[in-house]
PDB file of C-alpha atoms in Angstrom:
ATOM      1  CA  UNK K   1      93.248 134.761  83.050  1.00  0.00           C
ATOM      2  CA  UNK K   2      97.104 135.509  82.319  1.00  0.00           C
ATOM      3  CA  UNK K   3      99.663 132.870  81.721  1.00  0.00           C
ATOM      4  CA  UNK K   4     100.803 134.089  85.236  1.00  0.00           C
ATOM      5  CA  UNK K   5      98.156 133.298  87.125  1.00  0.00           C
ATOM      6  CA  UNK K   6      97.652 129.709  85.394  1.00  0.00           C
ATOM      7  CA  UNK K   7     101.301 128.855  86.470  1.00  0.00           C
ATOM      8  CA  UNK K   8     100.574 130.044  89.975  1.00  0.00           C
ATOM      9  CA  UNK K   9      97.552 128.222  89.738  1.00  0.00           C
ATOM     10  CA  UNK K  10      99.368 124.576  88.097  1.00  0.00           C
ATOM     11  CA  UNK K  11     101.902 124.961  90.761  1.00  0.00           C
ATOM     12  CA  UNK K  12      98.976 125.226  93.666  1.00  0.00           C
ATOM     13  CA  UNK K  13      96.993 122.889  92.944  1.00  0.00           C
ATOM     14  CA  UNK K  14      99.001 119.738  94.028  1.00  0.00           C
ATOM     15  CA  UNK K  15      99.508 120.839  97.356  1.00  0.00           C
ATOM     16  CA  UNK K  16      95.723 121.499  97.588  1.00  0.00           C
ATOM     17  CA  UNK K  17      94.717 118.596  96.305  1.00  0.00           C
ATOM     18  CA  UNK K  18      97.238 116.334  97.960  1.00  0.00           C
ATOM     19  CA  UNK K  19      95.787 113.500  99.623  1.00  0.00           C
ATOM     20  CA  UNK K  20      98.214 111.430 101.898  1.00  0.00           C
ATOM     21  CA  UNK K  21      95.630 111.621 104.848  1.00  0.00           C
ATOM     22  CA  UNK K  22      96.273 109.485 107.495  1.00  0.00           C
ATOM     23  CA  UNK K  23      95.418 105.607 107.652  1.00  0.00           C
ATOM     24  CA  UNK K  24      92.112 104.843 108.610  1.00  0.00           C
ATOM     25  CA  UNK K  25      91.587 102.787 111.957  1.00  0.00           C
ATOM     26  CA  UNK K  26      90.514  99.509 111.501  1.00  0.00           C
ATOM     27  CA  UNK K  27      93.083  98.429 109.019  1.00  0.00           C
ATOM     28  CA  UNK K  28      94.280  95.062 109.809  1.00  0.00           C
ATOM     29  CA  UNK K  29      93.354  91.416 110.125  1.00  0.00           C
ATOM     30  CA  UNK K  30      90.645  90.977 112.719  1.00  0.00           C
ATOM     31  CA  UNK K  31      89.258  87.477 113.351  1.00  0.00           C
ATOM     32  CA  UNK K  32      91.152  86.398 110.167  1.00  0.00           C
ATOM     33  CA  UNK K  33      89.302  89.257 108.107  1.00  0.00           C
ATOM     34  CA  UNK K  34      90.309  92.216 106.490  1.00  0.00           C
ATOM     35  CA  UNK K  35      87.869  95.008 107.075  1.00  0.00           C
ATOM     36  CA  UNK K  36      84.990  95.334 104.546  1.00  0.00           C
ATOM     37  CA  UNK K  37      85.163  97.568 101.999  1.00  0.00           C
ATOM     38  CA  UNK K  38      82.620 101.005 101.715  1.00  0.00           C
ATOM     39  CA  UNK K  39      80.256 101.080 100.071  1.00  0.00           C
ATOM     40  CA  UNK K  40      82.026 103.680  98.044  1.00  0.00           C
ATOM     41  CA  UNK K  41      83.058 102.574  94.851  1.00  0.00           C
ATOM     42  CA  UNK K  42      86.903 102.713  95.282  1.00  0.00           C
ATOM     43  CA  UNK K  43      87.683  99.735  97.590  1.00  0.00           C
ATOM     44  CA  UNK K  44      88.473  95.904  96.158  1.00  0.00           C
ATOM     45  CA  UNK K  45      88.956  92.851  98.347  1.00  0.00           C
ATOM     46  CA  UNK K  46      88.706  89.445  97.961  1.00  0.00           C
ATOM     47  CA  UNK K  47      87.163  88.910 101.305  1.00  0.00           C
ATOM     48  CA  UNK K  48      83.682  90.619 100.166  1.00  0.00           C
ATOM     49  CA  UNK K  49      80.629  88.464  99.178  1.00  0.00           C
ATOM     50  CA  UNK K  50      81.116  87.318  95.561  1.00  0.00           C
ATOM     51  CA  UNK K  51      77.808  88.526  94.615  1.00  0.00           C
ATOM     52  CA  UNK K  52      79.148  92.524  95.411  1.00  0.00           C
ATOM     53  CA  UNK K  53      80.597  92.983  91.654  1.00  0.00           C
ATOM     54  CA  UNK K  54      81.724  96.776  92.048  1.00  0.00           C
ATOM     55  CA  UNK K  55      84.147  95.444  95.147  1.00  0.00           C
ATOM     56  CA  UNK K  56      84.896  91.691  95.008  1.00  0.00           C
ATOM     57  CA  UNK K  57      87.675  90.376  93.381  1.00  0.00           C
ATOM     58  CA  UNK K  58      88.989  86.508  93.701  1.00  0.00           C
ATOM     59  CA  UNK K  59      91.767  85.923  95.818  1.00  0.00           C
ATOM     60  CA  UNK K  60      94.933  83.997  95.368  1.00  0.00           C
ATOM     61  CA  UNK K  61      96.492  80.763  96.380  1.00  0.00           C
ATOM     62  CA  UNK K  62      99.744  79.842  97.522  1.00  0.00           C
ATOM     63  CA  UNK K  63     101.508  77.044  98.512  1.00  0.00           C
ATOM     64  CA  UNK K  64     104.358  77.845 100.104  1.00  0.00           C
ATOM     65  CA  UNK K  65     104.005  80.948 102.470  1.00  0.00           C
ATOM     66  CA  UNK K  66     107.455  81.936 103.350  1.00  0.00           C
ATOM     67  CA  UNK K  67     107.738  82.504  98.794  1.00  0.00           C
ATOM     68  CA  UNK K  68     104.453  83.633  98.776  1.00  0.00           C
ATOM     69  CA  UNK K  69     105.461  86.629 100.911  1.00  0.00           C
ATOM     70  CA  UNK K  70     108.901  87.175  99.218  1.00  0.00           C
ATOM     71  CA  UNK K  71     106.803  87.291  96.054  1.00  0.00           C
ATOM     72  CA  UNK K  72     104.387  89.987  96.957  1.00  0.00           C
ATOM     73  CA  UNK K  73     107.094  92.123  99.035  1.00  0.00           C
ATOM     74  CA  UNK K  74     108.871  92.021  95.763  1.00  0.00           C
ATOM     75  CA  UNK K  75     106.232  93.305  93.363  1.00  0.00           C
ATOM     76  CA  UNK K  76     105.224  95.938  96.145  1.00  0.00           C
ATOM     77  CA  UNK K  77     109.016  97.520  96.111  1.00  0.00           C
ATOM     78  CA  UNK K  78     109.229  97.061  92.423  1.00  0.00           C
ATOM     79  CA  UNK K  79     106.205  99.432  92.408  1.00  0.00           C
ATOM     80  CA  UNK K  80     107.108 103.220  91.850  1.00  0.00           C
ATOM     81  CA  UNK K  81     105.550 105.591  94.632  1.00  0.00           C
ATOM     82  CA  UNK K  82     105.145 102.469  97.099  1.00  0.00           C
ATOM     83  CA  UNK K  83     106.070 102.051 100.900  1.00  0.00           C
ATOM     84  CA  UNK K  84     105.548  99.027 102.967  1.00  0.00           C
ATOM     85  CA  UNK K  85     104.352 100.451 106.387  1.00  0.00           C
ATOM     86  CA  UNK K  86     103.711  97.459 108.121  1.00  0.00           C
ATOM     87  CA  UNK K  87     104.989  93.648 108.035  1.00  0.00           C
ATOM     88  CA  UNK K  88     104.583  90.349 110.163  1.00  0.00           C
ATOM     89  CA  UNK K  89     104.042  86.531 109.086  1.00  0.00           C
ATOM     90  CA  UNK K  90     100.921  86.740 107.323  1.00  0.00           C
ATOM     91  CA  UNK K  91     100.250  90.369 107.288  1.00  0.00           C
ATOM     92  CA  UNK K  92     101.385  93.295 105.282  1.00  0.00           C
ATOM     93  CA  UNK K  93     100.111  96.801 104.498  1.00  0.00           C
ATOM     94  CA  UNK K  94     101.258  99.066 101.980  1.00  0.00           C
ATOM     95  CA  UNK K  95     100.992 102.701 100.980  1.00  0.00           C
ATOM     96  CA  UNK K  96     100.593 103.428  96.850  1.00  0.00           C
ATOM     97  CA  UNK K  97     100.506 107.105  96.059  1.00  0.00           C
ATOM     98  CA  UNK K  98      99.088 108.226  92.612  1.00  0.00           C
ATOM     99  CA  UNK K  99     102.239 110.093  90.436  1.00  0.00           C
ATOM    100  CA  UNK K 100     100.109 113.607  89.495  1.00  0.00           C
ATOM    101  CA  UNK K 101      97.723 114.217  92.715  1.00  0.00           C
ATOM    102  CA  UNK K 102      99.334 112.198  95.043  1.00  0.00           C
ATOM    103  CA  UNK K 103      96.605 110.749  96.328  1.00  0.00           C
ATOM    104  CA  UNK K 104      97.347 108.163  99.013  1.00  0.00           C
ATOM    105  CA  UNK K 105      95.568 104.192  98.958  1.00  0.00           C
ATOM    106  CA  UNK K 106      95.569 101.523 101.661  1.00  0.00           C
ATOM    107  CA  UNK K 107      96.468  98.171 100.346  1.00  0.00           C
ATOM    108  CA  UNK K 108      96.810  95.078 103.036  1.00  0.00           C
ATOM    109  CA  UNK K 109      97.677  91.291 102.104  1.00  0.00           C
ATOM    110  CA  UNK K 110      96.632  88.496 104.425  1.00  0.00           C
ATOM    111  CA  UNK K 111      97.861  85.053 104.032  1.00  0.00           C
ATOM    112  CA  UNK K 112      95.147  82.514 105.046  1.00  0.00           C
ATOM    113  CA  UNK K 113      97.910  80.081 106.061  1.00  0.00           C
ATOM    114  CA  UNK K 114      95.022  77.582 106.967  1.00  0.00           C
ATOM    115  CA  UNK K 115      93.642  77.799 103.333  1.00  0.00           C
ATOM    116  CA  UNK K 116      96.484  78.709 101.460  1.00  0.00           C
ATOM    117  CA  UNK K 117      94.941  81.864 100.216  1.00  0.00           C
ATOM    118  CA  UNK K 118      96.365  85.381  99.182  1.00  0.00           C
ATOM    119  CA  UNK K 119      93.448  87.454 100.649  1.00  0.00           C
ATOM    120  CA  UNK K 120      93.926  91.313  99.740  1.00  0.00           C
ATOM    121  CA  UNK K 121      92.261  94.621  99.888  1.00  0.00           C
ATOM    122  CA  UNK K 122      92.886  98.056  98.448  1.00  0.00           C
ATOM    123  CA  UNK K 123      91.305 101.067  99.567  1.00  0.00           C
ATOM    124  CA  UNK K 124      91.365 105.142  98.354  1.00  0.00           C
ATOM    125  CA  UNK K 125      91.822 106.982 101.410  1.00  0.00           C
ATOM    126  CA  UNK K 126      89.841 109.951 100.391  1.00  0.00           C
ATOM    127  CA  UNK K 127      87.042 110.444  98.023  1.00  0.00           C
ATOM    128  CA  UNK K 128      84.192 108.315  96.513  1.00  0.00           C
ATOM    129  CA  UNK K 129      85.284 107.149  93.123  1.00  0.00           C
ATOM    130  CA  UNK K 130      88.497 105.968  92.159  1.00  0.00           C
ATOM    131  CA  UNK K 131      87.488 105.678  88.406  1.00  0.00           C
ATOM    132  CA  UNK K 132      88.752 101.763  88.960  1.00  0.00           C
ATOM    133  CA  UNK K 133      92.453 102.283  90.000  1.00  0.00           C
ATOM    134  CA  UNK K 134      91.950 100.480  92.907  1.00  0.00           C
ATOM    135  CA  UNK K 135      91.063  97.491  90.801  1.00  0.00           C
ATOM    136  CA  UNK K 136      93.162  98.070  87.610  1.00  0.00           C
ATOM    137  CA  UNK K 137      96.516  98.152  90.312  1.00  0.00           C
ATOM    138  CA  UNK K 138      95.040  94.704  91.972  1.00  0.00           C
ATOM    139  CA  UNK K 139      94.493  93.165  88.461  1.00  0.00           C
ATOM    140  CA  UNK K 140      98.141  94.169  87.597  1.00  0.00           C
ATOM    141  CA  UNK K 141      98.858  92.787  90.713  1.00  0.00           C
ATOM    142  CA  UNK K 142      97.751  89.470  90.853  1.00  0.00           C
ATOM    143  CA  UNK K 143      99.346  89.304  87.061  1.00  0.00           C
ATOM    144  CA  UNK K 144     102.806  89.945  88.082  1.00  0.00           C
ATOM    145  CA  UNK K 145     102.024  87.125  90.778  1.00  0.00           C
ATOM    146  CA  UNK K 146     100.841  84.632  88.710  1.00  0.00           C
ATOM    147  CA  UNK K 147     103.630  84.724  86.596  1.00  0.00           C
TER     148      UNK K 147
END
């Protein structure tokens, strides 16, 4: 194959493989859940049974909710290739796109006011595996909240 055709090729390939499908229904807080995750591989949450290692991670406490939201709105816009699409007291959901592919995730944050707990989930729109970069970006995450 000539150089040509690899360029043409390189250049393609993004737009085929581009992957900012729409949001999936059923995204949201329903009965003070976020939805379960797939059983797919490239989902996270901390609302999923502890015993579920390939998707449950713990979640987060907070004391105060009105910083505990500034906090997490700040690490999401400090975030390259991030977009807050939707916002209230003790909801928000984001949009992360991947730099090379552009491949779009879901990622939601509930705040269990009654608890005091940071509940989140992060989902790949499209595929089966995410290789872990659903859980690698929540580990990072919860770091830069902790601190």
């Amino acid at each position: 194959m000539s150089n040509r055709y690899i360029l043409i090729l390189i250049s393609v390939l993004p737009l085929l493989f581009s992957c900012s499908a729409t949001a999936p229904e059923g995204l949201g807080v329903f009965e003070d859940k976020l939805s379960d995750c797939p059983a797919s591989p490239n989902c996270v949450s901390t609302m999923e049974s502890e015993d579920d290692e390939k998707h449950y991670m713990e979640p987060l406490q907070f004391d105060d909710l009105q910083e505990a939201r500034l906090k997490v709105i700040s690490i999401i816009m400090e975030t390259p290739r991030t977009e807050i699409l939707l916002q209230n007291r003790e909801y928000i959901h984001a949009e992360y796109t991947t730099p090379i592919l552009r491949f779009v995730d879901d990622v939601e944050f509930y705040f269990d006011t009654e608890n005091k707990l940071l509940h989140f989930r992060s989902a790949s729109r499209v595929g089966y595996s995410d290789f872990g970069a659903n859980r690698r970006r929540m580990e990072k995450f919860k770091k830069a909240y902790l601190e």
